[in-house]
XYZ file of C-alpha atoms in Angstrom:
73
model
C 4.355 20.551 23.962
C 1.751 17.835 22.337
C 0.015 15.762 24.773
C 1.570 12.157 24.202
C 4.795 14.081 25.291
C 3.296 15.037 28.244
C 2.024 11.859 28.925
C 5.151 10.586 28.611
C 6.716 12.755 30.641
C 4.558 12.198 33.431
C 5.608 8.369 32.757
C 9.166 9.235 32.754
C 8.652 10.797 35.966
C 7.821 7.905 37.889
C 10.221 6.920 40.515
C 12.011 3.720 39.648
C 11.285 3.800 35.383
C 14.394 1.983 34.076
C 15.275 4.726 30.568
C 18.111 2.595 29.272
C 16.191 -1.116 29.512
C 17.553 -2.680 25.729
C 15.144 -4.577 23.279
C 16.181 -8.109 23.706
C 15.822 -8.263 19.776
C 17.486 -5.215 18.173
C 19.203 -4.196 20.965
C 18.226 -1.001 21.338
C 17.033 1.298 24.214
C 14.346 3.470 23.955
C 16.656 6.573 23.427
C 18.043 4.509 20.237
C 14.572 3.931 18.757
C 13.654 7.856 19.611
C 16.744 9.455 17.895
C 15.603 6.404 14.607
C 12.313 8.373 14.439
C 13.331 11.440 14.444
C 14.869 11.155 11.649
C 11.448 10.658 10.210
C 9.426 12.557 12.704
C 11.580 15.598 13.458
C 9.620 17.648 15.582
C 8.066 14.284 18.138
C 10.840 12.733 17.753
C 13.322 15.399 18.706
C 11.246 15.864 21.678
C 11.154 12.571 22.392
C 14.364 12.511 22.117
C 14.858 15.448 24.568
C 12.553 14.055 27.396
C 14.182 10.623 27.427
C 18.022 12.427 28.001
C 16.278 14.782 30.617
C 15.127 11.305 32.781
C 18.282 10.492 32.457
C 18.892 8.349 29.408
C 22.449 7.808 28.680
C 23.797 8.878 25.177
C 26.510 7.224 24.733
C 25.557 4.031 25.961
C 26.403 1.472 23.630
C 23.987 -2.353 23.817
C 24.439 -3.113 19.951
C 28.114 -3.085 19.379
C 27.167 -3.299 15.174
C 25.099 -0.288 15.943
C 26.424 3.070 17.428
C 25.380 4.674 20.060
C 22.690 7.510 19.959
C 24.615 10.413 20.141
C 26.770 9.130 17.085
C 22.823 9.959 14.971
């Protein structure tokens, strides 16, 4: 795991951390952003997606009715 992945893993283990907060500008969650990022940076992006899902991020969550949920990408 890359150093950034290790740090993110440690942060996601913090008690009470919300893993599905919605960005008020684009109505995306961190998982949405990670999936979009994985399209251009596959290795790191997929590691971030895995960490978020393992931490409880909901791949079915649709916060923006115009965009599909992360699982549809």
